[in-house]
mmCIF file of C-alpha atoms in Angstrom:
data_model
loop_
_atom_site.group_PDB
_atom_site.id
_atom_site.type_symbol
_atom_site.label_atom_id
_atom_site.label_comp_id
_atom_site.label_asym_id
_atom_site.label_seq_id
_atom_site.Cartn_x
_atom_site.Cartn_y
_atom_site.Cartn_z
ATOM 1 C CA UNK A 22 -67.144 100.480 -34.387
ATOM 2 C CA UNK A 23 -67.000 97.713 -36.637
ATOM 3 C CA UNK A 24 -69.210 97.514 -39.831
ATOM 4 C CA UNK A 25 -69.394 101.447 -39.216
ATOM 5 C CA UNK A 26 -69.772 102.959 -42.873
ATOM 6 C CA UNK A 27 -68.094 106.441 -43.629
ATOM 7 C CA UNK A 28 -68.068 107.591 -47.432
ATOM 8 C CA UNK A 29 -65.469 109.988 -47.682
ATOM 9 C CA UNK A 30 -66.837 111.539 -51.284
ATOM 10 C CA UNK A 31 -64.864 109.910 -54.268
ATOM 11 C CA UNK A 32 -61.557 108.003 -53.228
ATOM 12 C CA UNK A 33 -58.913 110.945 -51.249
ATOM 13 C CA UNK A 34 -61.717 113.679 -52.279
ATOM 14 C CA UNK A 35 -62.026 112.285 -56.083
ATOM 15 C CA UNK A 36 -58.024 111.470 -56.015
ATOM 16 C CA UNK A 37 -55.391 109.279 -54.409
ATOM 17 C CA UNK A 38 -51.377 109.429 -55.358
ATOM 18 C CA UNK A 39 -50.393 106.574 -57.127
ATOM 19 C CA UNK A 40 -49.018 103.407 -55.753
ATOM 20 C CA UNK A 41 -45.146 103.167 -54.241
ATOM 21 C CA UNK A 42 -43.171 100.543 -54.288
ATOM 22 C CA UNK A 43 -40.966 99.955 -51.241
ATOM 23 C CA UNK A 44 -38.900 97.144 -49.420
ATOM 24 C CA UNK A 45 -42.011 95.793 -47.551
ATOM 25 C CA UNK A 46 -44.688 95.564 -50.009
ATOM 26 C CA UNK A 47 -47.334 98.141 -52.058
ATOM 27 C CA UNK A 48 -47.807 101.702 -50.296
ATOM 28 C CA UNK A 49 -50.229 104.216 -50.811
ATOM 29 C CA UNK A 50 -50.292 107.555 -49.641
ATOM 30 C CA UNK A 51 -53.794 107.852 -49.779
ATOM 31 C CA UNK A 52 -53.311 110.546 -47.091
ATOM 32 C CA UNK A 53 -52.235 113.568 -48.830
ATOM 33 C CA UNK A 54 -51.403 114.084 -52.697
ATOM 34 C CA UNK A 55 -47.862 114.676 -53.637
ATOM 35 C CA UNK A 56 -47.364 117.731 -55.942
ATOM 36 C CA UNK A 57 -46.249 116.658 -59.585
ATOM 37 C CA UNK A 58 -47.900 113.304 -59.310
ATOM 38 C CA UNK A 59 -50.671 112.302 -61.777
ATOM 39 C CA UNK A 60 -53.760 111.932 -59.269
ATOM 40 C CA UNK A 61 -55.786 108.937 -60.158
ATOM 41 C CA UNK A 62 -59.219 109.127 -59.438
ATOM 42 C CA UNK A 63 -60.843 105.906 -58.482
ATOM 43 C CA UNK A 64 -64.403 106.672 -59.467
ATOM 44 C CA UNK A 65 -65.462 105.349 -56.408
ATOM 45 C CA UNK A 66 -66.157 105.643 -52.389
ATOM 46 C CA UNK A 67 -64.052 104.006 -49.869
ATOM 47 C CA UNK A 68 -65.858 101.800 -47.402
ATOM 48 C CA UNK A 69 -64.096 102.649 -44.268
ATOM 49 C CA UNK A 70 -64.304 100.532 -41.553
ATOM 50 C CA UNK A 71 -62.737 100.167 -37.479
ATOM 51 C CA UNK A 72 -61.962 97.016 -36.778
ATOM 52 C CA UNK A 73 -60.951 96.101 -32.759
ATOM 53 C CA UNK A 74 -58.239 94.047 -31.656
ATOM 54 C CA UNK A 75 -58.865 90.212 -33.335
ATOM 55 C CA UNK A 76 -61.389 90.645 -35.364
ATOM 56 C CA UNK A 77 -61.734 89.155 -38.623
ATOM 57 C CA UNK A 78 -61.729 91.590 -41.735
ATOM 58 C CA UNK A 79 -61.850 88.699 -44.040
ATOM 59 C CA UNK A 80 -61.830 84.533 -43.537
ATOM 60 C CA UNK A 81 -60.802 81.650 -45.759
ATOM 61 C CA UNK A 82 -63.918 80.816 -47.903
ATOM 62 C CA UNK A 83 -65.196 84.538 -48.600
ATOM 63 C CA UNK A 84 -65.875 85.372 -51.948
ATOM 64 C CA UNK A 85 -66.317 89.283 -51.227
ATOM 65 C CA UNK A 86 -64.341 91.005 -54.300
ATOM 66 C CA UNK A 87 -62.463 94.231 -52.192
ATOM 67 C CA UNK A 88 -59.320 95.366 -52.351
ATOM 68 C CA UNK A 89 -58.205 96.634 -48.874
ATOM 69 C CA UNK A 90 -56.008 99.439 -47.171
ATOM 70 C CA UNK A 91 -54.450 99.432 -44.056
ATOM 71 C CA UNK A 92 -54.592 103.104 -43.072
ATOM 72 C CA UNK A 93 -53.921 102.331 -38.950
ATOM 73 C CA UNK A 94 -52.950 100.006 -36.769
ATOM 74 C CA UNK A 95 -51.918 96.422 -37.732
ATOM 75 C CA UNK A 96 -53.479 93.128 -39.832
ATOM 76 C CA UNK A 97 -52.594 89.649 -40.085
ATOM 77 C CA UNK A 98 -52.489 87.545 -42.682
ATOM 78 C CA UNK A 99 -52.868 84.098 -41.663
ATOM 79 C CA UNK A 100 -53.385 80.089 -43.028
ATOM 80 C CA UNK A 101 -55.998 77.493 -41.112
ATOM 81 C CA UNK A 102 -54.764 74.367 -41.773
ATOM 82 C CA UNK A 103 -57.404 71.303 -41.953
ATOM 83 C CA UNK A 104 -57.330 71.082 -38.105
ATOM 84 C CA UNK A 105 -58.092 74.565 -37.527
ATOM 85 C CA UNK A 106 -54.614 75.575 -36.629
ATOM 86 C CA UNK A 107 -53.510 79.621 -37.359
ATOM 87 C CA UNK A 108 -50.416 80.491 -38.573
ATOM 88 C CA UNK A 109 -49.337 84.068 -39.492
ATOM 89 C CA UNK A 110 -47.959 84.518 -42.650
ATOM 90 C CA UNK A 111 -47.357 88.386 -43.171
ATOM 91 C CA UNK A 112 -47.756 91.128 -40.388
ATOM 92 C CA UNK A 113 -49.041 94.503 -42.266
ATOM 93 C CA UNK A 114 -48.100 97.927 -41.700
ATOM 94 C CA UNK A 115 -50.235 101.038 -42.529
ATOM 95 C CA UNK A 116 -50.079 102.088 -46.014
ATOM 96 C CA UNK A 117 -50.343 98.448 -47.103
ATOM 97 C CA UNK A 118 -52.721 96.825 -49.239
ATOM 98 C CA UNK A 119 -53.964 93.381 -49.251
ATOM 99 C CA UNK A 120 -56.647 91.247 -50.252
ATOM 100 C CA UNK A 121 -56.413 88.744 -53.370
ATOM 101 C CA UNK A 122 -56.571 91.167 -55.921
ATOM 102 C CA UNK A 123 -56.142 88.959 -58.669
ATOM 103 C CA UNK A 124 -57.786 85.818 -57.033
ATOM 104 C CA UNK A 125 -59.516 83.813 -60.427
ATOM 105 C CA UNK A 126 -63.383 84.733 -60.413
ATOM 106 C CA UNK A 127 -65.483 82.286 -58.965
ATOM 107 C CA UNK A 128 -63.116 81.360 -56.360
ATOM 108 C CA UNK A 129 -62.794 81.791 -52.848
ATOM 109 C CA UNK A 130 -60.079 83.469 -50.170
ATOM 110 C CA UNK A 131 -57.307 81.258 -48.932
ATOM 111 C CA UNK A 132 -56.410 83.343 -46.054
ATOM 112 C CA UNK A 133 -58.180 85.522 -43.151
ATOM 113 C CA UNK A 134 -57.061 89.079 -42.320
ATOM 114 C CA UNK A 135 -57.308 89.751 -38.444
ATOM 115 C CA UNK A 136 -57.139 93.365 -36.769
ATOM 116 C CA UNK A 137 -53.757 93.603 -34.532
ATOM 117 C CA UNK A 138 -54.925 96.213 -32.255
ATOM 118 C CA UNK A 139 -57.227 98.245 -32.905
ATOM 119 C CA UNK A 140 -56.894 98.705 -36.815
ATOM 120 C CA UNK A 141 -58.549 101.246 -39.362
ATOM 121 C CA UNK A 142 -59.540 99.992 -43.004
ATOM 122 C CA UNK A 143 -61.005 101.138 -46.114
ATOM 123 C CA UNK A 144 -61.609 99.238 -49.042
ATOM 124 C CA UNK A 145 -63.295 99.379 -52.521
ATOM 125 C CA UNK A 146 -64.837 96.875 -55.017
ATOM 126 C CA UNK A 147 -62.228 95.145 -56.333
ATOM 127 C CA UNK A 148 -64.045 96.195 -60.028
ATOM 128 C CA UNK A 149 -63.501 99.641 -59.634
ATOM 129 C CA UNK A 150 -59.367 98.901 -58.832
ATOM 130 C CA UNK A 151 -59.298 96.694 -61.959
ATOM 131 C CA UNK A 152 -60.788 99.051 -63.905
ATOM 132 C CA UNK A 153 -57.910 102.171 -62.820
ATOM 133 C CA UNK A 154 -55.101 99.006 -63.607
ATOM 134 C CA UNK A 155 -56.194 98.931 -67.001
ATOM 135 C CA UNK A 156 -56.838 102.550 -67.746
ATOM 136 C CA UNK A 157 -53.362 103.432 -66.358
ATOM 137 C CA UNK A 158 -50.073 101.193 -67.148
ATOM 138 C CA UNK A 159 -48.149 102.935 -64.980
ATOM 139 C CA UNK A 160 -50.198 102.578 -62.287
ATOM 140 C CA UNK A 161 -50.675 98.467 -62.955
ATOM 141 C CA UNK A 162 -46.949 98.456 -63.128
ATOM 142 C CA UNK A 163 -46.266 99.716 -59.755
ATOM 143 C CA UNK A 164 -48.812 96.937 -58.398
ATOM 144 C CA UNK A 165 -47.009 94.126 -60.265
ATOM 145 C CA UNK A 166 -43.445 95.490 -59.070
ATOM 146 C CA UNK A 167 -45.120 95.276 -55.374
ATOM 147 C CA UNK A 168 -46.443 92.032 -55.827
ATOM 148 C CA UNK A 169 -43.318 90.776 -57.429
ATOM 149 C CA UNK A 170 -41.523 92.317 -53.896
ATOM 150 C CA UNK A 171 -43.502 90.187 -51.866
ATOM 151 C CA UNK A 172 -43.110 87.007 -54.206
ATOM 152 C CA UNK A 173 -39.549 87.690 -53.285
ATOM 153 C CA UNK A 174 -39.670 88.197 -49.813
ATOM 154 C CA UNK A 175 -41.599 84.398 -49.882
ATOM 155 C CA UNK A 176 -39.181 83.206 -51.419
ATOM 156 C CA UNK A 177 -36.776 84.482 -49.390
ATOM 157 C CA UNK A 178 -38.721 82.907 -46.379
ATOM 158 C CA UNK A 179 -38.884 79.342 -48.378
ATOM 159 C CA UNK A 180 -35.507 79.432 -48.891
ATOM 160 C CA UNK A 181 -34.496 80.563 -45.296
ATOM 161 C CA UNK A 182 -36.420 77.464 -44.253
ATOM 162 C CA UNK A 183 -34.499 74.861 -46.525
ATOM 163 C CA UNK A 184 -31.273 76.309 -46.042
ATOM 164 C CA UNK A 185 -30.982 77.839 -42.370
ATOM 165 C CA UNK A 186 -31.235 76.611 -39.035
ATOM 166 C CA UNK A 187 -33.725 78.264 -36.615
ATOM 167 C CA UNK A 188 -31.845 80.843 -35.154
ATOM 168 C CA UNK A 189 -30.699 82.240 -38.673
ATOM 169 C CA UNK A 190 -34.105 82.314 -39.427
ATOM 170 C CA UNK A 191 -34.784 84.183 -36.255
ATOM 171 C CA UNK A 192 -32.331 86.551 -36.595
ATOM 172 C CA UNK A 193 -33.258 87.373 -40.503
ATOM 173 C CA UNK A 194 -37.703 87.747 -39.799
ATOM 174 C CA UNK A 195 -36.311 90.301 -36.557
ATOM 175 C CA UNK A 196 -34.220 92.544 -39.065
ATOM 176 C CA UNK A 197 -36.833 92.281 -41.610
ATOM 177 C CA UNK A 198 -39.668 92.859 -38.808
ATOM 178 C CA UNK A 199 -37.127 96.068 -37.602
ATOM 179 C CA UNK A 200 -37.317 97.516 -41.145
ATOM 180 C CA UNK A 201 -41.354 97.748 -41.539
ATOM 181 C CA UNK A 202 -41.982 98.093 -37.556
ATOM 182 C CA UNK A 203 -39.860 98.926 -36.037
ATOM 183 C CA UNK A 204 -39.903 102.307 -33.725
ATOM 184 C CA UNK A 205 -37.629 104.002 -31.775
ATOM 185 C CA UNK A 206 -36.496 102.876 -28.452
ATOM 186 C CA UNK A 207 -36.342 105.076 -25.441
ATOM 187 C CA UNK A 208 -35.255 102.786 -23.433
ATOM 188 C CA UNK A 209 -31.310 102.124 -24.726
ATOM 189 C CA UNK A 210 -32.227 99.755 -27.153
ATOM 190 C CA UNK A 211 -31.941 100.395 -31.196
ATOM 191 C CA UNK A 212 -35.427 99.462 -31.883
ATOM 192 C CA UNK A 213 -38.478 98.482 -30.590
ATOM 193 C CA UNK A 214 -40.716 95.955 -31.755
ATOM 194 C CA UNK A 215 -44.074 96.793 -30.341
ATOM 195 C CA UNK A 216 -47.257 94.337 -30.874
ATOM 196 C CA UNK A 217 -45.017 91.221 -32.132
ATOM 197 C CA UNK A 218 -45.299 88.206 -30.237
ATOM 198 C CA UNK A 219 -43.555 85.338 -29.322
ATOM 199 C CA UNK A 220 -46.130 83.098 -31.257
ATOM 200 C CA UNK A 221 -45.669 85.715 -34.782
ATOM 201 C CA UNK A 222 -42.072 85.191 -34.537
ATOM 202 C CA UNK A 223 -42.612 81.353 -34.294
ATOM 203 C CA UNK A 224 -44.944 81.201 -36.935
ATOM 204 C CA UNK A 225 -42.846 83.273 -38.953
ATOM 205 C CA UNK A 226 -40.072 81.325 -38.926
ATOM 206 C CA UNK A 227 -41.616 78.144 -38.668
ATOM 207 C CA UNK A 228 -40.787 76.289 -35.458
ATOM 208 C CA UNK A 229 -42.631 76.079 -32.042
ATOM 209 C CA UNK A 230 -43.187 79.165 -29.637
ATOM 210 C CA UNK A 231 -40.811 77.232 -26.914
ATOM 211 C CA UNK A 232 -37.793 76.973 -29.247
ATOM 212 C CA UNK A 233 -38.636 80.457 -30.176
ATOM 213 C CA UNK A 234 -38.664 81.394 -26.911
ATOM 214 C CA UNK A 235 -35.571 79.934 -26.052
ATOM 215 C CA UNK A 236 -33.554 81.228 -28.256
ATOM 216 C CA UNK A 237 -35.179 84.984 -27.533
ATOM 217 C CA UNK A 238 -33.892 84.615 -24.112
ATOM 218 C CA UNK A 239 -30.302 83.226 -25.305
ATOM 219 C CA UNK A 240 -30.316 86.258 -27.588
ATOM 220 C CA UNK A 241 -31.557 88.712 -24.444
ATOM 221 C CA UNK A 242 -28.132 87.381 -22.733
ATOM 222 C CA UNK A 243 -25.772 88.057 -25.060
ATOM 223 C CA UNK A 244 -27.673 91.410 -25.209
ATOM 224 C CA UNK A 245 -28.950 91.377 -28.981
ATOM 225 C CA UNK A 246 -32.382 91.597 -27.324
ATOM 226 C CA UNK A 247 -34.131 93.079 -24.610
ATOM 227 C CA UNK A 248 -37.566 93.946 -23.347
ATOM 228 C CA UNK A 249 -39.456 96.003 -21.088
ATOM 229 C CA UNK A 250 -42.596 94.561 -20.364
ATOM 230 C CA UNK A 251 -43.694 92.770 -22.968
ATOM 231 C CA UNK A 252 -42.116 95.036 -26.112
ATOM 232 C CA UNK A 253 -39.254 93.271 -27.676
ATOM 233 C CA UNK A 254 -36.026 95.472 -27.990
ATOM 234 C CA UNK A 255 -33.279 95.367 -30.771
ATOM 235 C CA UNK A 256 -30.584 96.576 -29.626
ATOM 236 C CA UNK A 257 -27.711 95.024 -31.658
ATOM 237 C CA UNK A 258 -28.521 94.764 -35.026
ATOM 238 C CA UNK A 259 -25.216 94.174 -36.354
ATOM 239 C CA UNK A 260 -25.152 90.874 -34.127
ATOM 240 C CA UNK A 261 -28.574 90.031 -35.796
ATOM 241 C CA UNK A 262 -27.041 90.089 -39.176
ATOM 242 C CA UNK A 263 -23.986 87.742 -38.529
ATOM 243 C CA UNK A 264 -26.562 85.258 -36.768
ATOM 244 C CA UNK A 265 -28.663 85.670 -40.127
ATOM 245 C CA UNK A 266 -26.062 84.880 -42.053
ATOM 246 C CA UNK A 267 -25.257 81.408 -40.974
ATOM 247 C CA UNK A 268 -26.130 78.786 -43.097
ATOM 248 C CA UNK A 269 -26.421 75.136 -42.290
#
């Protein structure tokens, strides 16, 4: 239940494997502790908390200090614009952290987190995280390669937007949504994309849900994509990445 508090004794039992780098962002593997690794002990509690499908974990305007951890389901990150228009910016696996670590004191959150499903989170003052950056280079290095990642994958977006036409665009967020989550297909398919909409995709690549849709159905035709129900299938990923590659 939401707002339900659970202290789980200091962080992963007193200690929590250090941060990972991978293709999609900062991982933890707060989980279980790898053998050989220095354990870092974050001298504090988690807050853990279950949010249900569309609630709000954080809005625009908050000035709570947290650092957050996806340990199940999905979050969105998402923009209001001055109208009160939503528009996802990032789709989160678990294992992912988020939150504006770094966000200059005295100033407020630019973007809301929202549960995708029914999503499990635990967080800790943002303080207490600081304080383990400075104590342990290492470990402040892994967070600044994973922030660096996702300053690249931005970039990548910006300049997917200024030098690709929609359906390139398309094509590159579906192989890039494949690689963080994706899951096997039963079905024939190569992947499955389970809990991404029509209206992420659009947002993601910025252009309306109708185009978006339009092309999805082109691409279920010349069977790149499928569906059952409303899961969207990959299940030619090879024809994905010659579509991405087109440049205007």
């Amino acid at each position: 239940m939401h707002g339900f508090n659970r202290p789980l004794g200091p962080i992963g039992s007193n200690v929590v494997a250090p941060l990972q780098t991978t293709s999609s962002g900062m991982m933890v593997t707060a989980n279980k502790i790898v053998p050989g690794q220095e354990a870092i002990d974050f001298k504090g509690y988690f807050k853990v908390e279950s949010f249900p499908h569309n609630s709000v974990i954080y809005r625009y305007g908050d000035t709570t200090d947290r650092v957050y951890l996806l340990k199940s389901g999905r979050v969105r990150l998402m923009r209001v614009g001055k109208n009160g228009t939503r528009s996802v910016v990032s789709i989160l696996r678990p294992g992912e952290i988020f939150g504006e670590v770094f966000r200059p004191e005295g100033t407020s959150i630019e973007e809301m987190a929202i549960a995708s499903g029914e999503a499990e989170v635990w967080s800790i003052e943002g303080r207490d995280f600081r304080a383990q950056l400075e104590a342990r280079p290492a470990l402040a290095l892994d967070v600044v390669r994973a922030y660096a990642e996702r300053v690249r994958a931005l970039r990548k977006r910006v300049l997917g937007l200024t030098f690709k036409e929609v359906p390139a665009r398309l094509a590159d967020t579906l192989l890039t949504l494949v690689e963080a989550h994706g899951e096997r297909c039963p079905h024939g398919g190569e992947t499955d994309l389970r809990g991404i909409t029509q209206q992420d995709l659009a947002d993601l690549v910025g252009a309306s849900r109708s185009f978006v849709s339009t092309l999805i159905n082109e691409m279920k035709r010349d069977g790149v994509l499928g569906n059952v129900g409303r899961i969207l299938c990959v299940r030619d990923q090879k024809a994905l990445r010659k579509i991405a590659g087109k440049e205007k």
